[in-house]
Amino acid sequence: MPNHTAPDCPNGAHKHDHAPGHAHDHSHDHTHGHAGHSHAHEADMTSADSRRRVVLAALLTGGFMFAEVIGGIVSGSLALMADAAHMLTDTGSLLLAWLGYKLAARPADPERSFGFGRMKVLAAFTNGVLLILLALWIVWEAVNRLLLPSPVLGELMLGVAVLGLVVNVMAFAILHGGGHKEDINLRGALWHVAGDLLGSVAAILAAILILWQGWYIADPLLSILVAGLALFGGLRIVRDAGHILIEGTPDGLEASHIIADLKAHVPGIAGVSHVHAWALTESRPLVTLDVTLAPGASAETVRRAVKERLAHAFGASHATVEVIGEVSPSAA
């Protein structure tokens, strides 16, 4: 965010000359005295916990991936190979998520006033794209397998798939224990592992059908089902992360909603305008707005009340509030 403080005005208070009939005294206090807020952005313990979880999940999925690749090649199962490929992308995606947390923990500097906080969102967006590409690859391979069916060793396929399911359940439990609802990066990693878990279930079902009825077609058909679920998860992650990256308005922070709430709960407001709301990450919304004072209202009192209301009602602890008052004829 740009710094609105005029360099030649003490305490950040300055006046803007407007066209006749629109002269206003714009009083900003941009010392950013946010309650409980600092541009240093202390380390987020939730992110630290999430970072540990993605590392453990990466070790589990990466370690078992090699066994699944061997099992898929020997048995001839597309479902196992698709699951192994999914595990490969999972491992890379989990490491990418970990890198996002590491970079996000770096402090702000003169060139990046908000630090690297949005790296988590960028990592989640990349993971979503990888999920979509993986789903398309699985569908392509499955269609080829449907056109040219090939025999599958059901016993080996079943054994490897069961082991894969155990590993994926463990990885899913590790990630699900974190704050995935508030953390889009962790949610992206969780979707990868969830797709992997479902891939193992599909491989088990396919192996059972092959052993029981000799239905080799079950292998590619169930692989397509898993691909559809992976595609759904990837599209959701890309949509949510992309909305943040293009600085879309967070849910519940629509301008009309903010204006109505401030007018109803903050005394001394005659009007609210130029409302902009976006998010640095999924848990850090930012708001800028102009407030027009009612006659006799104190600019500093209203400014502080607006910031407190935004933090309390909307979770926007970082807000820039410009208070506008009519300029007297003598000051014009």
Short mmCIF file of C-alpha atoms in Angstrom, two decimals:
data_model
loop_
_atom_site.label_atom_id
_atom_site.label_comp_id
_atom_site.label_asym_id
_atom_site.label_seq_id
_atom_site.Cartn_x
_atom_site.Cartn_y
_atom_site.Cartn_z
CA MET A 1 0.00 0.00 0.00
CA PRO A 2 1.27 3.46 -0.77
CA ASN A 3 2.16 5.82 2.03
CA HIS A 4 -0.30 8.72 1.95
CA THR A 5 1.57 10.86 4.45
CA ALA A 6 2.70 14.16 2.97
CA PRO A 7 6.42 14.64 3.64
CA ASP A 8 6.05 18.30 4.50
CA CYS A 9 3.14 18.00 6.89
CA PRO A 10 3.75 17.15 10.55
CA ASN A 11 2.02 14.10 12.01
CA GLY A 12 0.73 13.09 8.62
CA ALA A 13 -2.03 15.74 8.59
CA HIS A 14 -2.35 17.63 5.33
CA LYS A 15 -4.78 19.51 3.17
CA HIS A 16 -5.73 18.94 -0.44
CA ASP A 17 -6.93 21.75 -2.69
CA HIS A 18 -10.08 20.77 -4.56
CA ALA A 19 -12.20 22.41 -7.19
CA PRO A 20 -14.41 25.24 -5.93
CA GLY A 21 -17.29 23.99 -3.89
CA HIS A 22 -15.42 20.81 -3.01
CA ALA A 23 -12.77 21.98 -0.61
CA HIS A 24 -12.14 19.52 2.17
CA ASP A 25 -9.69 19.20 5.00
CA HIS A 26 -8.22 15.71 4.59
CA SER A 27 -6.74 14.69 7.89
CA HIS A 28 -4.86 11.38 7.76
CA ASP A 29 -3.05 9.99 10.66
CA HIS A 30 -0.81 7.53 8.83
CA THR A 31 1.46 6.76 11.70
CA HIS A 32 -0.43 3.44 11.55
CA GLY A 33 -1.12 3.14 15.22
CA HIS A 34 -3.11 -0.04 14.77
CA ALA A 35 -4.10 -1.66 17.96
CA GLY A 36 -2.09 -4.82 18.29
CA HIS A 37 -0.68 -4.39 14.79
CA SER A 38 2.85 -3.82 13.56
CA HIS A 39 4.42 -3.76 10.11
CA ALA A 40 6.98 -6.22 11.47
CA HIS A 41 4.23 -8.87 11.33
CA GLU A 42 5.48 -11.23 13.96
CA ALA A 43 5.82 -14.94 13.12
CA ASP A 44 2.49 -16.70 12.76
CA MET A 45 2.47 -19.75 14.98
CA THR A 46 -0.33 -21.25 12.90
CA SER A 47 1.93 -21.13 9.84
CA ALA A 48 4.76 -22.71 11.83
CA ASP A 49 2.49 -25.61 12.77
CA SER A 50 1.30 -25.94 9.17
CA ARG A 51 4.91 -25.95 7.98
CA ARG A 52 5.71 -28.92 10.23
CA ARG A 53 2.63 -30.76 9.06
CA VAL A 54 3.40 -30.42 5.34
CA VAL A 55 6.97 -31.66 5.90
CA LEU A 56 5.72 -34.81 7.68
CA ALA A 57 3.13 -35.42 4.97
CA ALA A 58 5.79 -34.93 2.26
CA LEU A 59 8.05 -37.52 3.88
CA LEU A 60 5.21 -40.04 4.01
CA THR A 61 3.97 -39.58 0.46
CA GLY A 62 7.44 -39.27 -1.06
CA GLY A 63 8.68 -42.37 0.70
CA PHE A 64 5.81 -44.59 -0.46
CA MET A 65 5.73 -43.19 -3.99
CA PHE A 66 8.63 -45.40 -5.10
CA ALA A 67 6.90 -48.56 -3.90
CA GLU A 68 3.76 -47.58 -5.78
CA VAL A 69 5.68 -46.87 -9.00
CA ILE A 70 7.26 -50.33 -8.87
CA GLY A 71 3.91 -51.93 -8.05
CA GLY A 72 2.18 -50.10 -10.89
CA ILE A 73 4.81 -51.12 -13.46
CA VAL A 74 4.89 -54.77 -12.40
CA SER A 75 1.11 -55.16 -12.08
CA GLY A 76 0.29 -53.10 -15.18
CA SER A 77 -2.28 -51.04 -13.25
CA LEU A 78 -3.08 -47.54 -14.51
CA ALA A 79 -4.81 -46.79 -11.22
CA LEU A 80 -1.60 -47.48 -9.31
CA MET A 81 0.52 -45.53 -11.79
CA ALA A 82 -1.92 -42.62 -11.65
CA ASP A 83 -1.81 -42.76 -7.87
CA ALA A 84 2.00 -42.87 -7.95
CA ALA A 85 2.05 -39.86 -10.27
CA HIS A 86 -0.35 -38.16 -7.90
CA MET A 87 1.99 -38.94 -5.01
CA LEU A 88 4.91 -37.50 -6.98
CA THR A 89 3.05 -34.24 -7.54
CA ASP A 90 1.87 -34.37 -3.92
CA THR A 91 5.44 -34.53 -2.68
CA GLY A 92 6.45 -31.63 -4.88
CA SER A 93 3.32 -29.69 -3.93
CA LEU A 94 3.88 -30.25 -0.23
CA LEU A 95 7.47 -29.06 -0.56
CA LEU A 96 6.17 -26.05 -2.50
CA ALA A 97 3.70 -25.35 0.30
CA TRP A 98 6.55 -25.60 2.81
CA LEU A 99 8.59 -23.13 0.73
CA GLY A 100 5.61 -20.78 0.71
CA TYR A 101 5.50 -20.83 4.52
CA LYS A 102 9.25 -20.28 4.79
CA LEU A 103 9.19 -17.28 2.47
CA ALA A 104 6.04 -15.88 4.11
CA ALA A 105 7.85 -15.89 7.46
CA ARG A 106 10.56 -13.55 6.17
CA PRO A 107 10.28 -10.00 7.54
CA ALA A 108 9.30 -6.97 5.51
CA ASP A 109 12.02 -4.86 3.94
CA PRO A 110 12.17 -1.48 2.16
CA GLU A 111 11.39 -3.09 -1.20
CA ARG A 112 8.56 -5.29 0.13
CA SER A 113 6.61 -3.44 2.80
CA PHE A 114 4.34 -6.45 3.35
CA GLY A 115 7.17 -8.96 3.21
CA PHE A 116 6.57 -12.27 1.43
CA GLY A 117 3.20 -13.01 3.03
CA ARG A 118 1.47 -13.63 -0.28
CA MET A 119 3.92 -16.42 -1.22
CA LYS A 120 1.60 -18.86 0.54
CA VAL A 121 -1.22 -17.86 -1.79
CA LEU A 122 1.04 -18.13 -4.84
CA ALA A 123 2.11 -21.62 -3.73
CA ALA A 124 -1.54 -22.62 -3.33
CA PHE A 125 -2.37 -21.29 -6.81
CA THR A 126 0.50 -23.30 -8.31
CA ASN A 127 -0.68 -26.42 -6.49
CA GLY A 128 -4.16 -25.94 -7.89
CA VAL A 129 -2.80 -25.71 -11.44
CA LEU A 130 -0.76 -28.89 -10.88
CA LEU A 131 -3.89 -30.69 -9.68
CA ILE A 132 -5.74 -29.70 -12.85
CA LEU A 133 -2.89 -30.86 -15.10
CA LEU A 134 -2.62 -34.13 -13.20
CA ALA A 135 -6.34 -34.79 -13.58
CA LEU A 136 -6.17 -34.18 -17.33
CA TRP A 137 -3.21 -36.57 -17.65
CA ILE A 138 -5.05 -39.33 -15.78
CA VAL A 139 -8.12 -38.91 -18.02
CA TRP A 140 -5.93 -39.10 -21.14
CA GLU A 141 -4.24 -42.29 -19.98
CA ALA A 142 -7.55 -43.80 -18.90
CA VAL A 143 -9.15 -43.17 -22.30
CA ASN A 144 -6.20 -44.85 -24.01
CA ARG A 145 -6.54 -47.80 -21.64
CA LEU A 146 -10.27 -48.05 -22.40
CA LEU A 147 -9.53 -48.18 -26.13
CA LEU A 148 -6.77 -50.76 -25.67
CA PRO A 149 -7.52 -52.81 -22.53
CA SER A 150 -4.60 -54.69 -20.99
CA PRO A 151 -4.43 -57.34 -18.24
CA VAL A 152 -3.65 -56.31 -14.67
CA LEU A 153 -2.16 -58.34 -11.79
CA GLY A 154 -4.98 -57.89 -9.32
CA GLU A 155 -3.26 -59.41 -6.27
CA LEU A 156 -0.21 -57.16 -6.42
CA MET A 157 -2.36 -54.17 -7.27
CA LEU A 158 -4.55 -54.80 -4.25
CA GLY A 159 -1.64 -55.17 -1.83
CA VAL A 160 0.11 -51.99 -2.96
CA ALA A 161 -3.16 -50.03 -3.00
CA VAL A 162 -3.97 -51.04 0.60
CA LEU A 163 -0.54 -49.90 1.77
CA GLY A 164 -0.99 -46.68 -0.17
CA LEU A 165 -4.33 -46.08 1.51
CA VAL A 166 -2.75 -46.43 4.96
CA VAL A 167 -0.01 -43.93 4.07
CA ASN A 168 -2.49 -41.47 2.58
CA VAL A 169 -4.81 -41.68 5.59
CA MET A 170 -1.86 -40.87 7.85
CA ALA A 171 -0.81 -37.92 5.67
CA PHE A 172 -4.41 -36.66 5.46
CA ALA A 173 -4.80 -36.86 9.25
CA ILE A 174 -1.59 -34.87 9.74
CA LEU A 175 -2.69 -32.08 7.39
CA HIS A 176 -6.33 -32.06 8.49
CA GLY A 177 -5.24 -31.35 12.07
CA GLY A 178 -3.98 -27.92 10.96
CA GLY A 179 -5.98 -24.77 10.30
CA HIS A 180 -6.88 -25.71 6.71
CA LYS A 181 -10.12 -23.73 6.74
CA GLU A 182 -8.24 -20.46 7.25
CA ASP A 183 -5.06 -21.39 5.36
CA ILE A 184 -5.43 -21.68 1.59
CA ASN A 185 -1.89 -23.02 1.22
CA LEU A 186 -2.58 -25.89 3.62
CA ARG A 187 -5.94 -26.43 1.96
CA GLY A 188 -4.21 -26.85 -1.41
CA ALA A 189 -1.86 -29.46 0.08
CA LEU A 190 -4.81 -31.18 1.75
CA TRP A 191 -6.68 -31.43 -1.57
CA HIS A 192 -3.65 -33.10 -3.13
CA VAL A 193 -3.48 -35.72 -0.38
CA ALA A 194 -7.28 -36.18 -0.41
CA GLY A 195 -7.09 -36.92 -4.13
CA ASP A 196 -4.31 -39.37 -3.42
CA LEU A 197 -6.38 -41.07 -0.72
CA LEU A 198 -9.32 -41.42 -3.09
CA GLY A 199 -6.92 -42.75 -5.72
CA SER A 200 -5.89 -45.52 -3.34
CA VAL A 201 -9.55 -46.34 -2.64
CA ALA A 202 -10.24 -46.47 -6.37
CA ALA A 203 -7.25 -48.76 -6.92
CA ILE A 204 -8.50 -51.09 -4.18
CA LEU A 205 -11.99 -51.23 -5.68
CA ALA A 206 -10.55 -51.80 -9.15
CA ALA A 207 -8.34 -54.63 -7.87
CA ILE A 208 -11.30 -56.28 -6.15
CA LEU A 209 -13.40 -56.10 -9.33
CA ILE A 210 -10.54 -57.49 -11.39
CA LEU A 211 -9.97 -60.41 -8.99
CA TRP A 212 -13.68 -61.07 -8.53
CA GLN A 213 -15.08 -60.59 -12.04
CA GLY A 214 -12.07 -60.06 -14.27
CA TRP A 215 -13.28 -56.55 -15.14
CA TYR A 216 -10.04 -54.94 -16.28
CA ILE A 217 -12.05 -51.96 -17.48
CA ALA A 218 -12.63 -51.04 -13.82
CA ASP A 219 -9.03 -49.83 -13.59
CA PRO A 220 -9.31 -46.92 -16.08
CA LEU A 221 -12.93 -46.14 -15.19
CA LEU A 222 -12.18 -45.62 -11.51
CA SER A 223 -9.08 -43.66 -12.47
CA ILE A 224 -11.32 -41.22 -14.37
CA LEU A 225 -13.50 -40.85 -11.28
CA VAL A 226 -10.47 -39.92 -9.16
CA ALA A 227 -9.33 -37.50 -11.87
CA GLY A 228 -12.71 -35.77 -11.73
CA LEU A 229 -12.37 -35.25 -7.98
CA ALA A 230 -8.81 -33.95 -8.39
CA LEU A 231 -10.03 -31.56 -11.10
CA PHE A 232 -12.77 -30.26 -8.79
CA GLY A 233 -10.28 -29.59 -6.00
CA GLY A 234 -7.78 -27.96 -8.33
CA LEU A 235 -10.37 -25.60 -9.79
CA ARG A 236 -11.51 -24.53 -6.33
CA ILE A 237 -7.97 -23.79 -5.17
CA VAL A 238 -7.15 -21.86 -8.35
CA ARG A 239 -10.37 -19.87 -8.02
CA ASP A 240 -9.83 -18.95 -4.36
CA ALA A 241 -6.11 -18.23 -4.64
CA GLY A 242 -6.58 -16.34 -7.91
CA HIS A 243 -9.22 -14.13 -6.30
CA ILE A 244 -6.69 -13.08 -3.67
CA LEU A 245 -3.89 -12.59 -6.20
CA ILE A 246 -5.99 -10.21 -8.31
CA GLU A 247 -6.96 -8.40 -5.09
CA GLY A 248 -10.62 -9.31 -5.25
CA THR A 249 -12.96 -8.27 -2.45
CA PRO A 250 -12.98 -10.81 0.42
CA ASP A 251 -16.31 -12.33 1.44
CA GLY A 252 -18.16 -10.09 3.88
CA LEU A 253 -16.10 -7.00 3.04
CA GLU A 254 -18.26 -5.65 0.24
CA ALA A 255 -18.27 -1.84 0.12
CA SER A 256 -22.02 -1.56 0.64
CA HIS A 257 -21.82 -3.78 3.72
CA ILE A 258 -18.98 -1.77 5.26
CA ILE A 259 -20.68 1.58 4.56
CA ALA A 260 -23.98 0.49 6.11
CA ASP A 261 -22.25 -0.97 9.18
CA LEU A 262 -20.10 2.09 9.88
CA LYS A 263 -23.03 4.49 9.51
CA ALA A 264 -25.07 2.38 11.91
CA HIS A 265 -22.40 1.88 14.59
CA VAL A 266 -19.99 4.84 14.53
CA PRO A 267 -21.32 8.22 15.70
CA GLY A 268 -20.16 11.37 13.92
CA ILE A 269 -20.16 9.95 10.39
CA ALA A 270 -21.98 11.85 7.67
CA GLY A 271 -20.80 9.61 4.85
CA VAL A 272 -18.40 6.87 3.81
CA SER A 273 -16.83 6.70 0.33
CA HIS A 274 -13.95 5.35 -1.74
CA VAL A 275 -14.08 1.99 0.03
CA HIS A 276 -11.51 -0.55 -1.16
CA ALA A 277 -11.10 -3.99 0.42
CA TRP A 278 -8.71 -6.73 -0.57
CA ALA A 279 -6.54 -9.33 1.16
CA LEU A 280 -2.82 -9.92 1.50
CA THR A 281 -3.56 -13.53 2.41
CA GLU A 282 -6.80 -15.37 3.14
CA SER A 283 -6.55 -14.32 6.82
CA ARG A 284 -5.25 -10.76 6.43
CA PRO A 285 -7.84 -8.39 4.90
CA LEU A 286 -6.95 -4.77 4.25
CA VAL A 287 -9.32 -1.80 3.90
CA THR A 288 -8.98 1.83 2.81
CA LEU A 289 -11.82 4.34 2.88
CA ASP A 290 -12.81 8.01 3.26
CA VAL A 291 -15.09 9.17 6.05
CA THR A 292 -16.99 12.49 5.90
CA LEU A 293 -17.54 14.02 9.33
CA ALA A 294 -20.89 15.13 10.67
CA PRO A 295 -21.01 18.74 12.00
CA GLY A 296 -19.21 19.04 15.31
CA ALA A 297 -17.62 15.58 15.21
CA SER A 298 -14.01 15.08 16.26
CA ALA A 299 -11.85 13.81 13.39
CA GLU A 300 -9.50 11.81 15.62
CA THR A 301 -12.33 10.28 17.65
CA VAL A 302 -14.19 9.19 14.51
CA ARG A 303 -11.01 7.90 12.87
CA ARG A 304 -10.16 5.69 15.84
CA ALA A 305 -13.75 4.50 16.19
CA VAL A 306 -13.89 3.51 12.51
CA LYS A 307 -10.63 1.54 12.77
CA GLU A 308 -11.84 -0.24 15.90
CA ARG A 309 -15.14 -1.10 14.23
CA LEU A 310 -13.42 -2.47 11.13
CA ALA A 311 -11.15 -4.63 13.28
CA HIS A 312 -13.97 -5.88 15.51
CA ALA A 313 -16.75 -6.43 12.95
CA PHE A 314 -14.74 -7.34 9.84
CA GLY A 315 -11.41 -8.64 11.12
CA ALA A 316 -9.62 -5.87 9.21
CA SER A 317 -6.94 -4.89 11.73
CA HIS A 318 -4.98 -3.09 9.02
CA ALA A 319 -7.10 -0.19 7.76
CA THR A 320 -6.27 3.22 6.34
CA VAL A 321 -8.96 5.77 7.19
CA GLU A 322 -8.99 9.25 5.66
CA VAL A 323 -11.18 11.67 7.56
CA ILE A 324 -12.71 14.49 5.53
CA GLY A 325 -13.97 17.77 7.06
CA GLU A 326 -15.24 20.93 5.38
CA VAL A 327 -12.61 23.67 5.10
CA SER A 328 -13.62 27.04 6.56
CA PRO A 329 -13.71 30.03 4.17
CA SER A 330 -10.73 31.59 5.96
CA ALA A 331 -8.60 28.50 5.41
CA ALA A 332 -9.60 28.05 1.77
#
